[in-house]
XYZ file of C-alpha atoms in Angstrom:
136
model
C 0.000 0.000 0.000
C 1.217 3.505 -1.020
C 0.929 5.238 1.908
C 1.222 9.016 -0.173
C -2.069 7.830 -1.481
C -3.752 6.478 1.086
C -3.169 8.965 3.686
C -3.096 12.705 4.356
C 0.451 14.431 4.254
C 2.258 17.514 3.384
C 5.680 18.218 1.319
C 8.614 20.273 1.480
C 11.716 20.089 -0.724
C 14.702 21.814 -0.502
C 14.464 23.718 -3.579
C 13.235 23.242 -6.922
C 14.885 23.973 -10.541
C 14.991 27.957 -11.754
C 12.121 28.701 -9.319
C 9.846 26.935 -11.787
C 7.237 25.430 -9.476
C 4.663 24.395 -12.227
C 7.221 22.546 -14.434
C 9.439 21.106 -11.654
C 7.852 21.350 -8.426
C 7.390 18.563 -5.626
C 3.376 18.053 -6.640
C 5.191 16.010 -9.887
C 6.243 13.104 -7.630
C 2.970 12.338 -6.330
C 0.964 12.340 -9.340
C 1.623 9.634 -11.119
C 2.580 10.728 -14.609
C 5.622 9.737 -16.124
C 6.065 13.046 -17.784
C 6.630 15.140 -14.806
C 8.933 15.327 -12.111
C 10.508 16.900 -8.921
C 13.472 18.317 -10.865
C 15.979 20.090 -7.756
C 18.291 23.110 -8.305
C 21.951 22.927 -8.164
C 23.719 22.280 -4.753
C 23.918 19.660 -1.836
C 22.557 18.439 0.229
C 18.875 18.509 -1.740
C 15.465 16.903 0.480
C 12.462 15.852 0.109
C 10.243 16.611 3.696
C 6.943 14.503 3.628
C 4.395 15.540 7.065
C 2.028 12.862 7.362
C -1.405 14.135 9.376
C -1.104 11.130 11.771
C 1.358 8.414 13.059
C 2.218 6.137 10.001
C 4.244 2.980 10.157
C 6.943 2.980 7.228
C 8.780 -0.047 5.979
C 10.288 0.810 3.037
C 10.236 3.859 0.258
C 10.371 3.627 -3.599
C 11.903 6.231 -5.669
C 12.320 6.892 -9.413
C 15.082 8.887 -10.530
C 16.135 10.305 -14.158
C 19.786 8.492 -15.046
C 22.297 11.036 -14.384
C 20.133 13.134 -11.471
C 19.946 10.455 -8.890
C 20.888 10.582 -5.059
C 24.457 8.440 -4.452
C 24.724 8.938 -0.646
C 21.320 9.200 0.590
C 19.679 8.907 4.106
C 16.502 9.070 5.692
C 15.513 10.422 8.974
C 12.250 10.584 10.707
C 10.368 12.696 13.945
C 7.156 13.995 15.236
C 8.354 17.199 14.343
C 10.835 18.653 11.125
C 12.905 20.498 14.177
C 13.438 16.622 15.931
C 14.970 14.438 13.383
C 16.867 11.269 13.779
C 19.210 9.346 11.606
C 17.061 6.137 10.873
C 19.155 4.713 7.844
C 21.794 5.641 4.777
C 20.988 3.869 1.685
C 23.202 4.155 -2.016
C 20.558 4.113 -5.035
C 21.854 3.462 -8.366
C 22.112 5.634 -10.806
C 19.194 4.637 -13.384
C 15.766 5.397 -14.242
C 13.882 2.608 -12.739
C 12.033 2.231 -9.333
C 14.228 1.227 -6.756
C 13.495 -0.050 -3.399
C 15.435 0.460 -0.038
C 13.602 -1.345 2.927
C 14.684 0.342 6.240
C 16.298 -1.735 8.468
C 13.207 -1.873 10.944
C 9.595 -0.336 10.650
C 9.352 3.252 11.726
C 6.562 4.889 13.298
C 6.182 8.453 13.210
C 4.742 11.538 11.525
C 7.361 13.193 9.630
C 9.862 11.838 6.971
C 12.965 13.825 5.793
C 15.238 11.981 2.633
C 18.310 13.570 2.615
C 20.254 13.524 -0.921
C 24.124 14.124 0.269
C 25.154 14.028 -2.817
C 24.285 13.378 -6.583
C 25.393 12.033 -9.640
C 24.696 15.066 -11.107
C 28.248 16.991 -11.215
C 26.123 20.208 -10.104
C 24.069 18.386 -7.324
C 20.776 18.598 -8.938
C 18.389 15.350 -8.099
C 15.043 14.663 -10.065
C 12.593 12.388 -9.212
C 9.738 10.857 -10.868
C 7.864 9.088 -8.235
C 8.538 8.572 -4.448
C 6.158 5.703 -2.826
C 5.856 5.393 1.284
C 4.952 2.113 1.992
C 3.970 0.246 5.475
């Protein structure tokens, strides 16, 4: 189950490309077109800030990148707040187009989600995603 779909959340990235919130913004990841995207602007670290309305329980996340834009060193922490963040794990995605899946280590119960791209395969540090899926 896709938790993004299924329950009630807000986003936050770090930035997004030129300004250009209607071509590149964060709504792109979410809905389900393989046309559009969350495309970052230049510098690291880039993140992706998802505030669910209620407690969920999150097993494992799916992302898309574009080849050449993906996340190498990559973590995600979680909180009941964005000001109370812990480290919860690192995980290395490859650099392709495809969904990949990173299962966290153990399930993790909280409101708010924070994936941290520490760096990029992009020489500039810009990361563009296609689809990010919370699952439980």
């Amino acid at each position: 189950m896709n938790l993004l779909k299924e329950k009630k959340f807000t986003c936050r990235v770090s930035s997004v490309l030129n300004k250009n919130v209607k071509e590149f913004g964060k709504q792109n990841m979410f809905d389900e077109s393989n046309e559009t995207c969350w495309n970052s602007d230049s510098g690291t670290p880039q993140w992706i800030l998802v505030n669910f309305d209620e407690e969920i329980d999150l097993s494992e996340i799916e992302i898309e990148f574009q080849g050449g834009f993906a996340g190498k060193k990559c973590s995600i922490e979680a909180g009941i707040d964005s000001k109370d963040l812990s480290l919860v794990d690192d995980f290395f995605p490859e650099d392709t187009n495809t969904m990949q899946r990173f299962h966290l280590s153990e399930t993790k119960r909280t409101k708010v989600f924070k994936i941290v791209f520490h760096s990029s395969t992009d020489f500039f540090g810009r990361i563009v995603v296609y689809k990010l899926l919370f699952h439980s």
